[in-house]
Each structure stands twice: as structure tokens, then as C-alpha cells.
Amino acid sequence: MNKRDLVVSLSERLSLTQSQSVEIVNAWEGVLTDALQSGERLTLQGFGTFFCLEPDRADRTQSPNG
């Protein structure tokens, strides 16, 4: 399922327009992105936990060209 499929499914299940569903999906992406960028962990019980891992020190000291 891609973003477009998600929008269509949401609009059908919730009797919303696809424009409204796009707003919901975009808002959700924003909330998730903001939380992860600020180092938070997001847990949806029964679905999963989202978090960012700190890169290894070797990864941080490596030059951009490898």
C-alpha cells in the first residue's frame, strides 16, 4: 500500500473526500516526523513503535564520500 492507496482507503472508510484524507495523512506524517526529529519515541499499541537510532560513532566520523 502506498500513500495514494491509504488516502483512498481512508476516504472510503470514513466517508471523507480524498482531499480531506490527504490532509489527515499529511498531518500524520508531520506529527510522526516532528516527534522522531526531536528524539521522541512514538508507540501505537497493537501496531508498532517508531523511533530513530543513533548512528554508530564510526558512521558520524566517516567522510561524506566514504
PDB file of N, CA and C in Angstrom:
ATOM      1  N   MET A   1       0.849  -1.173   0.000  1.00  0.00           N
ATOM      2  CA  MET A   1       0.000   0.000   0.000  1.00  0.00           C
ATOM      3  C   MET A   1       0.895   1.237   0.000  1.00  0.00           C
ATOM      4  N   ASN A   2       0.607   2.157  -0.863  1.00  0.00           N
ATOM      5  CA  ASN A   2       1.351   3.408  -0.892  1.00  0.00           C
ATOM      6  C   ASN A   2       0.467   4.541  -0.341  1.00  0.00           C
ATOM      7  N   LYS A   3       0.990   5.755  -0.362  1.00  0.00           N
ATOM      8  CA  LYS A   3       0.263   6.885   0.202  1.00  0.00           C
ATOM      9  C   LYS A   3      -1.086   7.093  -0.495  1.00  0.00           C
ATOM     10  N   ARG A   4      -1.092   6.972  -1.797  1.00  0.00           N
ATOM     11  CA  ARG A   4      -2.336   7.152  -2.558  1.00  0.00           C
ATOM     12  C   ARG A   4      -3.378   6.119  -2.156  1.00  0.00           C
ATOM     13  N   ASP A   5      -2.958   4.867  -2.010  1.00  0.00           N
ATOM     14  CA  ASP A   5      -3.875   3.807  -1.583  1.00  0.00           C
ATOM     15  C   ASP A   5      -4.432   4.095  -0.190  1.00  0.00           C
ATOM     16  N   LEU A   6      -3.578   4.588   0.682  1.00  0.00           N
ATOM     17  CA  LEU A   6      -4.004   4.927   2.044  1.00  0.00           C
ATOM     18  C   LEU A   6      -5.062   6.026   2.012  1.00  0.00           C
ATOM     19  N   VAL A   7      -4.842   7.040   1.202  1.00  0.00           N
ATOM     20  CA  VAL A   7      -5.797   8.145   1.073  1.00  0.00           C
ATOM     21  C   VAL A   7      -7.150   7.618   0.585  1.00  0.00           C
ATOM     22  N   VAL A   8      -7.133   6.783  -0.421  1.00  0.00           N
ATOM     23  CA  VAL A   8      -8.376   6.231  -0.963  1.00  0.00           C
ATOM     24  C   VAL A   8      -9.092   5.393   0.098  1.00  0.00           C
ATOM     25  N   SER A   9      -8.361   4.549   0.797  1.00  0.00           N
ATOM     26  CA  SER A   9      -8.968   3.705   1.837  1.00  0.00           C
ATOM     27  C   SER A   9      -9.573   4.540   2.959  1.00  0.00           C
ATOM     28  N   LEU A  10      -8.844   5.556   3.398  1.00  0.00           N
ATOM     29  CA  LEU A  10      -9.368   6.429   4.454  1.00  0.00           C
ATOM     30  C   LEU A  10     -10.637   7.136   4.002  1.00  0.00           C
ATOM     31  N   SER A  11     -10.631   7.655   2.794  1.00  0.00           N
ATOM     32  CA  SER A  11     -11.805   8.381   2.314  1.00  0.00           C
ATOM     33  C   SER A  11     -13.023   7.465   2.226  1.00  0.00           C
ATOM     34  N   GLU A  12     -12.809   6.224   1.823  1.00  0.00           N
ATOM     35  CA  GLU A  12     -13.920   5.269   1.742  1.00  0.00           C
ATOM     36  C   GLU A  12     -14.414   4.864   3.126  1.00  0.00           C
ATOM     37  N   ARG A  13     -13.509   4.559   4.023  1.00  0.00           N
ATOM     38  CA  ARG A  13     -13.902   4.099   5.366  1.00  0.00           C
ATOM     39  C   ARG A  13     -14.554   5.178   6.208  1.00  0.00           C
ATOM     40  N   LEU A  14     -14.078   6.411   6.043  1.00  0.00           N
ATOM     41  CA  LEU A  14     -14.559   7.495   6.894  1.00  0.00           C
ATOM     42  C   LEU A  14     -15.554   8.414   6.191  1.00  0.00           C
ATOM     43  N   SER A  15     -15.937   8.061   4.971  1.00  0.00           N
ATOM     44  CA  SER A  15     -16.852   8.881   4.170  1.00  0.00           C
ATOM     45  C   SER A  15     -16.360  10.325   4.068  1.00  0.00           C
ATOM     46  N   LEU A  16     -15.077  10.459   3.737  1.00  0.00           N
ATOM     47  CA  LEU A  16     -14.449  11.757   3.556  1.00  0.00           C
ATOM     48  C   LEU A  16     -14.105  11.940   2.090  1.00  0.00           C
ATOM     49  N   THR A  17     -13.857  13.189   1.711  1.00  0.00           N
ATOM     50  CA  THR A  17     -13.337  13.413   0.373  1.00  0.00           C
ATOM     51  C   THR A  17     -11.873  12.994   0.367  1.00  0.00           C
ATOM     52  N   GLN A  18     -11.338  12.763  -0.801  1.00  0.00           N
ATOM     53  CA  GLN A  18      -9.920  12.413  -0.872  1.00  0.00           C
ATOM     54  C   GLN A  18      -9.055  13.583  -0.442  1.00  0.00           C
ATOM     55  N   SER A  19      -9.503  14.804  -0.663  1.00  0.00           N
ATOM     56  CA  SER A  19      -8.762  15.981  -0.198  1.00  0.00           C
ATOM     57  C   SER A  19      -8.667  15.997   1.322  1.00  0.00           C
ATOM     58  N   GLN A  20      -9.753  15.662   1.990  1.00  0.00           N
ATOM     59  CA  GLN A  20      -9.740  15.601   3.451  1.00  0.00           C
ATOM     60  C   GLN A  20      -8.809  14.488   3.932  1.00  0.00           C
ATOM     61  N   SER A  21      -8.840  13.369   3.240  1.00  0.00           N
ATOM     62  CA  SER A  21      -7.969  12.255   3.615  1.00  0.00           C
ATOM     63  C   SER A  21      -6.502  12.607   3.408  1.00  0.00           C
ATOM     64  N   VAL A  22      -6.198  13.334   2.343  1.00  0.00           N
ATOM     65  CA  VAL A  22      -4.821  13.780   2.106  1.00  0.00           C
ATOM     66  C   VAL A  22      -4.355  14.661   3.265  1.00  0.00           C
ATOM     67  N   GLU A  23      -5.231  15.562   3.737  1.00  0.00           N
ATOM     68  CA  GLU A  23      -4.881  16.420   4.871  1.00  0.00           C
ATOM     69  C   GLU A  23      -4.571  15.596   6.109  1.00  0.00           C
ATOM     70  N   ILE A  24      -5.361  14.561   6.353  1.00  0.00           N
ATOM     71  CA  ILE A  24      -5.139  13.697   7.514  1.00  0.00           C
ATOM     72  C   ILE A  24      -3.800  12.972   7.394  1.00  0.00           C
ATOM     73  N   VAL A  25      -3.537  12.396   6.242  1.00  0.00           N
ATOM     74  CA  VAL A  25      -2.289  11.658   6.031  1.00  0.00           C
ATOM     75  C   VAL A  25      -1.087  12.597   6.152  1.00  0.00           C
ATOM     76  N   ASN A  26      -1.178  13.775   5.559  1.00  0.00           N
ATOM     77  CA  ASN A  26      -0.078  14.734   5.651  1.00  0.00           C
ATOM     78  C   ASN A  26       0.143  15.201   7.087  1.00  0.00           C
ATOM     79  N   ALA A  27      -0.946  15.413   7.820  1.00  0.00           N
ATOM     80  CA  ALA A  27      -0.826  15.813   9.222  1.00  0.00           C
ATOM     81  C   ALA A  27      -0.148  14.707  10.027  1.00  0.00           C
ATOM     82  N   TRP A  28      -0.548  13.470   9.787  1.00  0.00           N
ATOM     83  CA  TRP A  28       0.044  12.326  10.484  1.00  0.00           C
ATOM     84  C   TRP A  28       1.546  12.231  10.187  1.00  0.00           C
ATOM     85  N   GLU A  29       1.907  12.400   8.928  1.00  0.00           N
ATOM     86  CA  GLU A  29       3.331  12.372   8.565  1.00  0.00           C
ATOM     87  C   GLU A  29       4.089  13.477   9.296  1.00  0.00           C
ATOM     88  N   GLY A  30       3.486  14.652   9.399  1.00  0.00           N
ATOM     89  CA  GLY A  30       4.126  15.766  10.088  1.00  0.00           C
ATOM     90  C   GLY A  30       4.324  15.493  11.565  1.00  0.00           C
ATOM     91  N   VAL A  31       3.303  14.946  12.210  1.00  0.00           N
ATOM     92  CA  VAL A  31       3.400  14.611  13.634  1.00  0.00           C
ATOM     93  C   VAL A  31       4.498  13.571  13.858  1.00  0.00           C
ATOM     94  N   LEU A  32       4.500  12.536  13.049  1.00  0.00           N
ATOM     95  CA  LEU A  32       5.499  11.475  13.173  1.00  0.00           C
ATOM     96  C   LEU A  32       6.902  12.019  12.929  1.00  0.00           C
ATOM     97  N   THR A  33       7.067  12.804  11.884  1.00  0.00           N
ATOM     98  CA  THR A  33       8.379  13.375  11.559  1.00  0.00           C
ATOM     99  C   THR A  33       8.877  14.289  12.673  1.00  0.00           C
ATOM    100  N   ASP A  34       8.009  15.171  13.159  1.00  0.00           N
ATOM    101  CA  ASP A  34       8.400  16.089  14.238  1.00  0.00           C
ATOM    102  C   ASP A  34       8.824  15.323  15.486  1.00  0.00           C
ATOM    103  N   ALA A  35       8.060  14.305  15.832  1.00  0.00           N
ATOM    104  CA  ALA A  35       8.379  13.517  17.029  1.00  0.00           C
ATOM    105  C   ALA A  35       9.724  12.818  16.876  1.00  0.00           C
ATOM    106  N   LEU A  36       9.943  12.198  15.737  1.00  0.00           N
ATOM    107  CA  LEU A  36      11.194  11.476  15.520  1.00  0.00           C
ATOM    108  C   LEU A  36      12.389  12.425  15.456  1.00  0.00           C
ATOM    109  N   GLN A  37      12.219  13.576  14.824  1.00  0.00           N
ATOM    110  CA  GLN A  37      13.317  14.529  14.728  1.00  0.00           C
ATOM    111  C   GLN A  37      13.682  15.114  16.087  1.00  0.00           C
ATOM    112  N   SER A  38      12.727  15.173  17.003  1.00  0.00           N
ATOM    113  CA  SER A  38      13.030  15.706  18.324  1.00  0.00           C
ATOM    114  C   SER A  38      13.486  14.607  19.288  1.00  0.00           C
ATOM    115  N   GLY A  39      13.668  13.402  18.767  1.00  0.00           N
ATOM    116  CA  GLY A  39      14.193  12.305  19.583  1.00  0.00           C
ATOM    117  C   GLY A  39      13.138  11.538  20.359  1.00  0.00           C
ATOM    118  N   GLU A  40      11.877  11.835  20.105  1.00  0.00           N
ATOM    119  CA  GLU A  40      10.806  11.131  20.807  1.00  0.00           C
ATOM    120  C   GLU A  40      10.589   9.746  20.219  1.00  0.00           C
ATOM    121  N   ARG A  41       9.931   8.937  20.984  1.00  0.00           N
ATOM    122  CA  ARG A  41       9.525   7.600  20.555  1.00  0.00           C
ATOM    123  C   ARG A  41       8.007   7.623  20.459  1.00  0.00           C
ATOM    124  N   LEU A  42       7.455   7.101  19.382  1.00  0.00           N
ATOM    125  CA  LEU A  42       6.017   7.093  19.172  1.00  0.00           C
ATOM    126  C   LEU A  42       5.537   5.651  19.187  1.00  0.00           C
ATOM    127  N   THR A  43       4.618   5.334  20.100  1.00  0.00           N
ATOM    128  CA  THR A  43       4.112   3.978  20.236  1.00  0.00           C
ATOM    129  C   THR A  43       2.617   3.951  19.976  1.00  0.00           C
ATOM    130  N   LEU A  44       2.201   3.105  19.060  1.00  0.00           N
ATOM    131  CA  LEU A  44       0.791   2.857  18.792  1.00  0.00           C
ATOM    132  C   LEU A  44       0.517   1.416  19.211  1.00  0.00           C
ATOM    133  N   GLN A  45      -0.129   1.267  20.353  1.00  0.00           N
ATOM    134  CA  GLN A  45      -0.351  -0.058  20.913  1.00  0.00           C
ATOM    135  C   GLN A  45      -1.070  -0.948  19.904  1.00  0.00           C
ATOM    136  N   GLY A  46      -0.539  -2.147  19.701  1.00  0.00           N
ATOM    137  CA  GLY A  46      -1.104  -3.095  18.766  1.00  0.00           C
ATOM    138  C   GLY A  46      -0.648  -2.887  17.327  1.00  0.00           C
ATOM    139  N   PHE A  47       0.143  -1.817  17.101  1.00  0.00           N
ATOM    140  CA  PHE A  47       0.611  -1.543  15.742  1.00  0.00           C
ATOM    141  C   PHE A  47       2.120  -1.532  15.673  1.00  0.00           C
ATOM    142  N   GLY A  48       2.747  -0.696  16.499  1.00  0.00           N
ATOM    143  CA  GLY A  48       4.202  -0.649  16.463  1.00  0.00           C
ATOM    144  C   GLY A  48       4.750   0.563  17.176  1.00  0.00           C
ATOM    145  N   THR A  49       6.069   0.593  17.277  1.00  0.00           N
ATOM    146  CA  THR A  49       6.791   1.687  17.894  1.00  0.00           C
ATOM    147  C   THR A  49       7.758   2.250  16.881  1.00  0.00           C
ATOM    148  N   PHE A  50       7.786   3.568  16.781  1.00  0.00           N
ATOM    149  CA  PHE A  50       8.661   4.260  15.846  1.00  0.00           C
ATOM    150  C   PHE A  50       9.680   5.057  16.636  1.00  0.00           C
ATOM    151  N   PHE A  51      10.948   4.953  16.250  1.00  0.00           N
ATOM    152  CA  PHE A  51      11.989   5.744  16.876  1.00  0.00           C
ATOM    153  C   PHE A  51      13.203   5.745  15.971  1.00  0.00           C
ATOM    154  N   CYS A  52      14.081   6.717  16.196  1.00  0.00           N
ATOM    155  CA  CYS A  52      15.317   6.810  15.428  1.00  0.00           C
ATOM    156  C   CYS A  52      16.461   6.289  16.273  1.00  0.00           C
ATOM    157  N   LEU A  53      17.335   5.544  15.659  1.00  0.00           N
ATOM    158  CA  LEU A  53      18.522   5.054  16.333  1.00  0.00           C
ATOM    159  C   LEU A  53      19.662   6.027  16.117  1.00  0.00           C
ATOM    160  N   GLU A  54      20.497   6.168  17.117  1.00  0.00           N
ATOM    161  CA  GLU A  54      21.707   6.974  16.972  1.00  0.00           C
ATOM    162  C   GLU A  54      22.663   6.211  16.068  1.00  0.00           C
ATOM    163  N   PRO A  55      23.255   6.882  15.101  1.00  0.00           N
ATOM    164  CA  PRO A  55      24.235   6.181  14.261  1.00  0.00           C
ATOM    165  C   PRO A  55      25.485   5.845  15.074  1.00  0.00           C
ATOM    166  N   ASP A  56      26.173   4.815  14.665  1.00  0.00           N
ATOM    167  CA  ASP A  56      27.430   4.457  15.330  1.00  0.00           C
ATOM    168  C   ASP A  56      28.423   5.595  15.184  1.00  0.00           C
ATOM    169  N   ARG A  57      29.336   5.700  16.135  1.00  0.00           N
ATOM    170  CA  ARG A  57      30.343   6.754  16.080  1.00  0.00           C
ATOM    171  C   ARG A  57      31.124   6.686  14.762  1.00  0.00           C
ATOM    172  N   ALA A  58      31.398   5.502  14.284  1.00  0.00           N
ATOM    173  CA  ALA A  58      32.136   5.347  13.027  1.00  0.00           C
ATOM    174  C   ALA A  58      31.369   5.981  11.873  1.00  0.00           C
ATOM    175  N   ASP A  59      30.060   5.846  11.891  1.00  0.00           N
ATOM    176  CA  ASP A  59      29.243   6.441  10.841  1.00  0.00           C
ATOM    177  C   ASP A  59      29.302   7.965  10.884  1.00  0.00           C
ATOM    178  N   ARG A  60      29.373   8.551  12.082  1.00  0.00           N
ATOM    179  CA  ARG A  60      29.386  10.003  12.233  1.00  0.00           C
ATOM    180  C   ARG A  60      30.724  10.610  11.840  1.00  0.00           C
ATOM    181  N   THR A  61      31.780   9.828  11.962  1.00  0.00           N
ATOM    182  CA  THR A  61      33.115  10.375  11.680  1.00  0.00           C
ATOM    183  C   THR A  61      33.573  10.093  10.250  1.00  0.00           C
ATOM    184  N   GLN A  62      32.812   9.293   9.552  1.00  0.00           N
ATOM    185  CA  GLN A  62      33.186   8.941   8.185  1.00  0.00           C
ATOM    186  C   GLN A  62      32.919  10.125   7.250  1.00  0.00           C
ATOM    187  N   SER A  63      33.775  10.333   6.285  1.00  0.00           N
ATOM    188  CA  SER A  63      33.585  11.449   5.344  1.00  0.00           C
ATOM    189  C   SER A  63      32.386  11.163   4.452  1.00  0.00           C
ATOM    190  N   PRO A  64      31.744  12.201   3.914  1.00  0.00           N
ATOM    191  CA  PRO A  64      30.568  12.009   3.056  1.00  0.00           C
ATOM    192  C   PRO A  64      30.872  11.168   1.821  1.00  0.00           C
ATOM    193  N   ASN A  65      32.135  11.128   1.378  1.00  0.00           N
ATOM    194  CA  ASN A  65      32.493  10.370   0.189  1.00  0.00           C
ATOM    195  C   ASN A  65      32.903   8.939   0.502  1.00  0.00           C
ATOM    196  N   GLY A  66      32.779   8.538   1.784  1.00  0.00           N
ATOM    197  CA  GLY A  66      33.100   7.163   2.133  1.00  0.00           C
ATOM    198  C   GLY A  66      34.467   7.026   2.594  1.00  0.00           C
TER     199      GLY A  66
END
